[in-house]
Short mmCIF file of C-alpha atoms in Angstrom, two decimals:
data_model
loop_
_atom_site.label_atom_id
_atom_site.label_comp_id
_atom_site.label_asym_id
_atom_site.label_seq_id
_atom_site.Cartn_x
_atom_site.Cartn_y
_atom_site.Cartn_z
CA UNK P 1 273.59 70.45 -41.14
CA UNK P 2 274.03 66.68 -41.00
CA UNK P 3 274.98 65.23 -37.60
CA UNK P 4 278.02 63.19 -36.74
CA UNK P 5 276.72 59.62 -37.31
CA UNK P 6 275.72 60.38 -40.95
CA UNK P 7 279.12 62.03 -41.64
CA UNK P 8 280.90 58.98 -40.32
CA UNK P 9 278.98 56.40 -42.29
CA UNK P 10 280.75 56.74 -45.70
CA UNK P 11 284.24 56.33 -44.01
CA UNK P 12 283.09 53.14 -42.32
CA UNK P 13 282.04 51.79 -45.71
CA UNK P 14 285.32 52.40 -47.51
CA UNK P 15 286.42 48.75 -47.18
CA UNK P 16 283.19 47.58 -48.75
CA UNK P 17 283.53 49.94 -51.68
CA UNK P 18 287.17 49.54 -52.58
CA UNK P 19 288.74 46.81 -54.66
CA UNK P 20 289.53 43.72 -52.52
CA UNK P 21 293.06 44.72 -51.70
CA UNK P 22 294.22 47.96 -50.28
CA UNK P 23 295.12 50.49 -52.95
CA UNK P 24 298.76 51.52 -53.35
CA UNK P 25 299.65 54.44 -51.20
CA UNK P 26 301.25 56.25 -54.08
CA UNK P 27 297.85 56.77 -55.82
CA UNK P 28 296.07 60.10 -55.45
CA UNK P 29 293.27 62.06 -57.04
CA UNK P 30 294.83 64.48 -59.49
CA UNK P 31 293.68 67.70 -61.20
CA UNK P 32 291.82 68.28 -63.39
CA UNK P 33 289.47 65.57 -62.09
CA UNK P 34 287.68 66.64 -58.88
CA UNK P 35 290.89 66.94 -56.79
CA UNK P 36 289.06 69.52 -54.63
CA UNK P 37 285.40 69.41 -53.31
CA UNK P 38 282.68 70.14 -55.85
CA UNK P 39 279.03 70.96 -55.22
CA UNK P 40 276.49 71.05 -57.98
CA UNK P 41 272.80 71.87 -57.79
CA UNK P 42 269.78 72.74 -59.97
CA UNK P 43 270.86 75.75 -62.00
CA UNK P 44 268.42 78.26 -63.48
CA UNK P 45 268.51 81.70 -65.00
CA UNK P 46 268.89 83.07 -68.48
CA UNK P 47 271.70 83.68 -70.92
CA UNK P 48 273.10 87.18 -71.30
CA UNK P 49 274.65 86.68 -74.66
CA UNK P 50 272.06 87.49 -77.44
CA UNK P 51 273.24 84.65 -79.76
CA UNK P 52 273.13 82.02 -76.97
CA UNK P 53 269.81 83.43 -75.87
CA UNK P 54 268.27 83.06 -79.37
CA UNK P 55 269.48 79.47 -79.63
CA UNK P 56 268.19 78.71 -76.11
CA UNK P 57 264.80 80.10 -77.05
CA UNK P 58 264.78 78.04 -80.32
CA UNK P 59 265.71 74.83 -78.53
CA UNK P 60 262.85 75.20 -76.15
CA UNK P 61 260.45 76.13 -79.09
CA UNK P 62 261.62 72.91 -80.88
CA UNK P 63 260.95 70.95 -77.79
CA UNK P 64 257.56 72.45 -77.16
CA UNK P 65 256.65 71.62 -80.84
CA UNK P 66 257.58 67.97 -80.03
CA UNK P 67 255.45 67.95 -76.85
CA UNK P 68 258.44 68.03 -74.57
CA UNK P 69 259.01 70.24 -71.51
CA UNK P 70 261.58 73.07 -71.67
CA UNK P 71 265.14 72.76 -70.55
CA UNK P 72 266.58 75.28 -68.05
CA UNK P 73 269.67 77.30 -68.59
CA UNK P 74 272.94 75.76 -67.35
CA UNK P 75 275.56 78.54 -66.81
CA UNK P 76 278.41 76.11 -66.10
CA UNK P 77 277.76 74.22 -69.31
CA UNK P 78 277.51 77.49 -71.28
CA UNK P 79 280.83 78.69 -69.94
CA UNK P 80 282.34 75.39 -70.96
CA UNK P 81 280.83 75.63 -74.45
CA UNK P 82 282.23 79.12 -74.94
CA UNK P 83 285.73 78.14 -73.84
CA UNK P 84 285.63 74.91 -75.85
CA UNK P 85 284.56 76.60 -79.09
CA UNK P 86 287.23 79.25 -78.63
CA UNK P 87 289.84 76.50 -78.29
CA UNK P 88 288.40 74.60 -81.26
CA UNK P 89 289.12 77.60 -83.48
CA UNK P 90 292.61 78.02 -82.05
CA UNK P 91 293.42 74.44 -82.70
CA UNK P 92 291.51 73.98 -85.98
CA UNK P 93 289.30 71.17 -84.67
CA UNK P 94 285.66 70.40 -85.32
CA UNK P 95 283.37 68.00 -83.49
CA UNK P 96 283.72 66.66 -79.87
CA UNK P 97 287.52 66.50 -79.26
CA UNK P 98 290.40 68.83 -78.81
CA UNK P 99 294.06 67.64 -79.44
CA UNK P 100 294.30 66.54 -75.70
CA UNK P 101 291.87 63.68 -76.49
CA UNK P 102 289.67 64.38 -73.40
CA UNK P 103 286.12 63.03 -73.98
CA UNK P 104 283.23 65.51 -73.63
CA UNK P 105 281.80 63.97 -70.38
CA UNK P 106 285.13 64.28 -68.57
CA UNK P 107 285.51 67.86 -69.87
CA UNK P 108 282.06 68.71 -68.54
CA UNK P 109 282.77 67.04 -65.17
CA UNK P 110 285.95 68.89 -64.44
CA UNK P 111 284.08 72.22 -64.68
CA UNK P 112 281.91 71.14 -61.74
CA UNK P 113 278.92 70.44 -63.84
CA UNK P 114 277.72 66.97 -62.61
CA UNK P 115 274.80 66.43 -64.90
CA UNK P 116 274.77 63.54 -67.49
CA UNK P 117 275.94 65.29 -70.72
CA UNK P 118 275.09 65.17 -74.38
CA UNK P 119 277.04 67.56 -76.65
CA UNK P 120 276.03 68.92 -80.01
CA UNK P 121 278.81 70.68 -81.96
CA UNK P 122 278.48 72.96 -84.97
CA UNK P 123 281.19 74.25 -87.29
CA UNK P 124 281.14 76.57 -90.28
CA UNK P 125 284.29 77.53 -92.13
CA UNK P 126 284.26 80.04 -94.88
CA UNK P 127 286.35 79.62 -98.06
CA UNK P 128 287.15 83.38 -97.78
CA UNK P 129 288.93 85.28 -95.02
CA UNK P 130 285.78 86.15 -93.17
CA UNK P 131 282.34 84.59 -92.41
CA UNK P 132 279.56 85.23 -94.97
CA UNK P 133 276.82 85.35 -92.34
CA UNK P 134 276.57 86.97 -88.88
CA UNK P 135 277.07 84.63 -85.86
CA UNK P 136 273.31 84.78 -84.98
CA UNK P 137 272.32 83.49 -88.33
CA UNK P 138 274.88 80.76 -88.23
CA UNK P 139 273.91 79.68 -84.84
CA UNK P 140 270.13 79.40 -85.64
CA UNK P 141 271.04 77.77 -88.94
CA UNK P 142 272.99 75.13 -86.98
CA UNK P 143 270.02 74.41 -84.73
CA UNK P 144 267.68 74.07 -87.78
CA UNK P 145 270.11 71.72 -89.58
CA UNK P 146 270.47 69.47 -86.54
CA UNK P 147 266.82 69.27 -85.92
CA UNK P 148 266.15 68.29 -89.53
CA UNK P 149 268.35 65.15 -89.23
CA UNK P 150 266.78 61.83 -90.14
CA UNK P 151 267.23 58.44 -88.45
CA UNK P 152 269.55 56.69 -87.97
CA UNK P 153 271.94 59.66 -88.46
CA UNK P 154 270.00 61.91 -86.15
CA UNK P 155 272.20 62.03 -82.93
CA UNK P 156 272.01 65.90 -82.70
CA UNK P 157 268.25 65.87 -83.14
CA UNK P 158 267.85 63.19 -80.43
CA UNK P 159 269.97 65.35 -78.00
CA UNK P 160 267.75 68.37 -78.63
CA UNK P 161 264.52 66.33 -78.19
CA UNK P 162 265.74 64.05 -75.34
CA UNK P 163 262.88 63.87 -72.81
CA UNK P 164 265.39 63.25 -70.02
CA UNK P 165 267.35 66.51 -70.65
CA UNK P 166 266.76 69.11 -67.99
CA UNK P 167 269.27 71.82 -68.83
CA UNK P 168 271.35 73.17 -71.68
CA UNK P 169 274.25 75.60 -72.02
CA UNK P 170 275.05 77.16 -75.32
CA UNK P 171 278.39 78.79 -76.31
CA UNK P 172 279.92 80.02 -79.49
CA UNK P 173 282.99 81.59 -80.98
CA UNK P 174 283.95 83.28 -84.18
CA UNK P 175 287.24 84.43 -85.64
CA UNK P 176 288.10 85.18 -89.26
CA UNK P 177 286.54 82.58 -91.42
CA UNK P 178 285.66 80.20 -88.50
CA UNK P 179 282.47 79.75 -86.47
CA UNK P 180 281.89 77.14 -83.85
CA UNK P 181 278.97 76.51 -81.56
CA UNK P 182 278.31 73.89 -78.89
CA UNK P 183 275.08 72.90 -77.18
CA UNK P 184 275.83 71.13 -73.85
CA UNK P 185 272.68 69.31 -72.78
CA UNK P 186 272.61 67.94 -69.23
CA UNK P 187 270.28 65.70 -67.24
CA UNK P 188 270.00 66.18 -63.55
CA UNK P 189 267.79 64.11 -61.14
CA UNK P 190 269.20 65.61 -57.97
CA UNK P 191 268.67 68.71 -55.80
CA UNK P 192 272.35 68.78 -54.95
CA UNK P 193 275.32 66.54 -55.44
CA UNK P 194 278.56 66.88 -53.48
CA UNK P 195 281.83 65.05 -54.36
CA UNK P 196 284.90 65.44 -52.10
CA UNK P 197 288.30 63.79 -51.91
CA UNK P 198 288.94 62.05 -48.49
CA UNK P 199 292.18 63.26 -47.07
CA UNK P 200 292.83 60.05 -45.12
CA UNK P 201 292.65 57.98 -48.30
CA UNK P 202 294.50 59.70 -51.19
CA UNK P 203 292.66 57.89 -53.95
CA UNK P 204 289.20 57.94 -52.33
CA UNK P 205 286.05 60.17 -52.72
CA UNK P 206 282.95 60.72 -50.65
CA UNK P 207 279.69 61.51 -52.39
CA UNK P 208 276.55 62.96 -50.83
CA UNK P 209 273.37 64.13 -52.47
CA UNK P 210 269.65 64.42 -52.60
CA UNK P 211 267.32 63.16 -55.28
CA UNK P 212 264.57 65.34 -56.70
CA UNK P 213 261.24 65.09 -54.89
CA UNK P 214 259.45 61.84 -55.73
CA UNK P 215 262.73 60.12 -56.76
CA UNK P 216 265.30 57.87 -55.15
CA UNK P 217 268.75 56.81 -56.08
CA UNK P 218 268.78 53.24 -57.45
CA UNK P 219 272.44 52.49 -58.26
CA UNK P 220 275.74 53.92 -59.39
CA UNK P 221 277.72 52.54 -62.31
CA UNK P 222 281.52 52.69 -62.12
CA UNK P 223 283.85 52.58 -65.14
CA UNK P 224 287.59 52.94 -65.57
CA UNK P 225 289.55 54.08 -68.63
CA UNK P 226 293.28 54.81 -69.28
CA UNK P 227 294.11 58.52 -69.27
CA UNK P 228 293.50 60.01 -72.74
CA UNK P 229 296.48 60.63 -74.93
CA UNK P 230 297.11 63.53 -77.22
CA UNK P 231 295.63 62.97 -80.70
CA UNK P 232 296.42 64.45 -84.12
CA UNK P 233 294.29 67.03 -85.83
CA UNK P 234 293.12 64.51 -88.33
CA UNK P 235 292.10 62.02 -85.61
CA UNK P 236 290.29 64.76 -83.59
CA UNK P 237 288.28 65.75 -86.71
CA UNK P 238 287.40 62.24 -87.60
CA UNK P 239 285.77 61.38 -84.32
CA UNK P 240 282.15 62.21 -85.10
CA UNK P 241 280.58 60.63 -82.02
CA UNK P 242 281.35 59.50 -78.48
CA UNK P 243 279.77 57.59 -75.73
CA UNK P 244 280.19 57.07 -71.95
CA UNK P 245 282.49 54.13 -71.03
CA UNK P 246 281.04 50.71 -70.25
CA UNK P 247 280.77 50.02 -66.48
CA UNK P 248 282.86 47.52 -64.58
CA UNK P 249 280.36 47.17 -61.72
CA UNK P 250 277.62 49.00 -59.86
CA UNK P 251 277.29 50.34 -56.43
CA UNK P 252 273.95 49.34 -54.78
CA UNK P 253 272.15 49.53 -51.50
CA UNK P 254 272.61 46.62 -49.12
CA UNK P 255 269.03 45.44 -49.73
CA UNK P 256 269.49 45.07 -53.49
CA UNK P 257 269.17 41.54 -55.05
CA UNK P 258 272.46 39.74 -55.40
CA UNK P 259 272.47 39.78 -59.16
CA UNK P 260 271.06 43.24 -59.68
CA UNK P 261 271.52 44.90 -63.00
CA UNK P 262 273.62 42.09 -64.56
CA UNK P 263 276.90 43.41 -63.27
CA UNK P 264 279.11 42.78 -60.23
CA UNK P 265 277.60 44.56 -57.27
CA UNK P 266 279.22 46.37 -54.40
CA UNK P 267 276.88 47.15 -51.50
CA UNK P 268 278.05 50.52 -50.39
CA UNK P 269 275.28 52.92 -51.54
CA UNK P 270 273.51 54.37 -48.50
CA UNK P 271 269.99 55.68 -49.20
CA UNK P 272 268.46 57.85 -46.47
CA UNK P 273 265.21 59.75 -45.86
CA UNK P 274 263.84 62.43 -48.14
CA UNK P 275 265.87 61.17 -51.07
CA UNK P 276 269.27 61.71 -49.48
CA UNK P 277 272.08 59.28 -50.23
CA UNK P 278 275.84 58.80 -49.78
CA UNK P 279 278.65 56.48 -50.72
CA UNK P 280 282.43 56.40 -50.62
CA UNK P 281 284.74 54.76 -53.09
CA UNK P 282 288.51 54.12 -53.17
CA UNK P 283 290.22 53.60 -56.52
CA UNK P 284 293.06 51.07 -56.75
CA UNK P 285 294.30 51.83 -60.31
CA UNK P 286 295.44 54.95 -62.17
CA UNK P 287 292.97 56.24 -64.81
CA UNK P 288 289.79 58.05 -65.40
CA UNK P 289 287.04 56.77 -63.18
CA UNK P 290 283.54 57.69 -64.32
CA UNK P 291 280.48 57.41 -62.10
CA UNK P 292 276.99 57.60 -63.34
CA UNK P 293 274.17 57.88 -60.84
CA UNK P 294 270.81 56.31 -61.69
CA UNK P 295 267.56 57.50 -60.16
CA UNK P 296 263.98 56.12 -60.20
CA UNK P 297 260.87 58.11 -59.97
CA UNK P 298 257.84 56.58 -58.30
CA UNK P 299 255.90 54.73 -61.04
CA UNK P 300 258.83 54.47 -63.39
CA UNK P 301 259.67 50.91 -64.59
CA UNK P 302 263.42 51.52 -64.88
CA UNK P 303 265.97 53.88 -63.30
CA UNK P 304 267.42 56.54 -65.54
CA UNK P 305 270.81 58.30 -65.40
CA UNK P 306 270.64 61.64 -63.53
CA UNK P 307 274.16 62.61 -62.46
CA UNK P 308 277.77 61.88 -63.54
CA UNK P 309 281.28 62.78 -62.69
CA UNK P 310 284.79 61.66 -63.65
CA UNK P 311 287.66 61.36 -61.16
CA UNK P 312 291.28 61.31 -62.39
CA UNK P 313 293.43 58.98 -60.29
CA UNK P 314 297.19 59.16 -60.88
CA UNK P 315 300.60 58.19 -59.44
CA UNK P 316 301.22 60.73 -56.79
CA UNK P 317 304.61 61.60 -58.33
CA UNK P 318 303.03 62.53 -61.68
CA UNK P 319 299.93 64.24 -60.40
CA UNK P 320 301.49 67.67 -60.45
CA UNK P 321 302.90 67.12 -63.89
CA UNK P 322 299.43 66.11 -65.31
CA UNK P 323 297.77 69.23 -63.86
#
């Protein structure tokens, strides 16, 4: 257990990590974006579903063939993928978006999975009233077809063979003539990562974590977007790709150079011994605030993303409505 002085440090740094003026009192963290404490660690285990297990095995075989280490099983991501594909069939969507317009990284974050995500989505729709192939065959066919992509249109292949990926969760759904599958790859560079709202400051969060052995946290990028709006079925099915939002600024340790990373710096990241770190941040505008944590291994030239989460900050009067 951490002692009192370490617990108090992030609170003392709130003024350094907030926008220059005090945020309006009517702002608060709202569901579904980390309105309650979330802890994420290094998941492991094995899938129980035979279709997901076969795809998981094939993913790691494909990675081994490319000289890459295997990815571990991510049960949170798998549960998300299963629910997402079920909803895709219900709504008639394909790709990375449902009709609520929520991007995949925010969808992953609100399940409590704080890895940096990359989503592969597969859809097969039969012209008849039922599928022509069993789900196992369709799932493995989807993996083969994604792996066979050629540059520059090879985003699915690059997700499968991403050297930075540490985990994956696979989920699928089938009903009538529809089959959907999602592979949710995640990259974690932390042993644990904890994100909690701060009760004294309604629009503030406190973050604590510990980097993997041999790594340290380098900086945290911060981006803000408006809340997503509902989209039409045509628009949802025409969005073939997505990306994380561009950052506004970065949170850095006090000892970082003044012009680090080419963005405005806020010196509120607190590294500690054994890879531990903490910071607090107070939002001053409504919207989706996305934080990406960058870690650096000893000997690496550049830090790499290894953790991410999205916080929804809303007008207090409408928070209950949005949830």
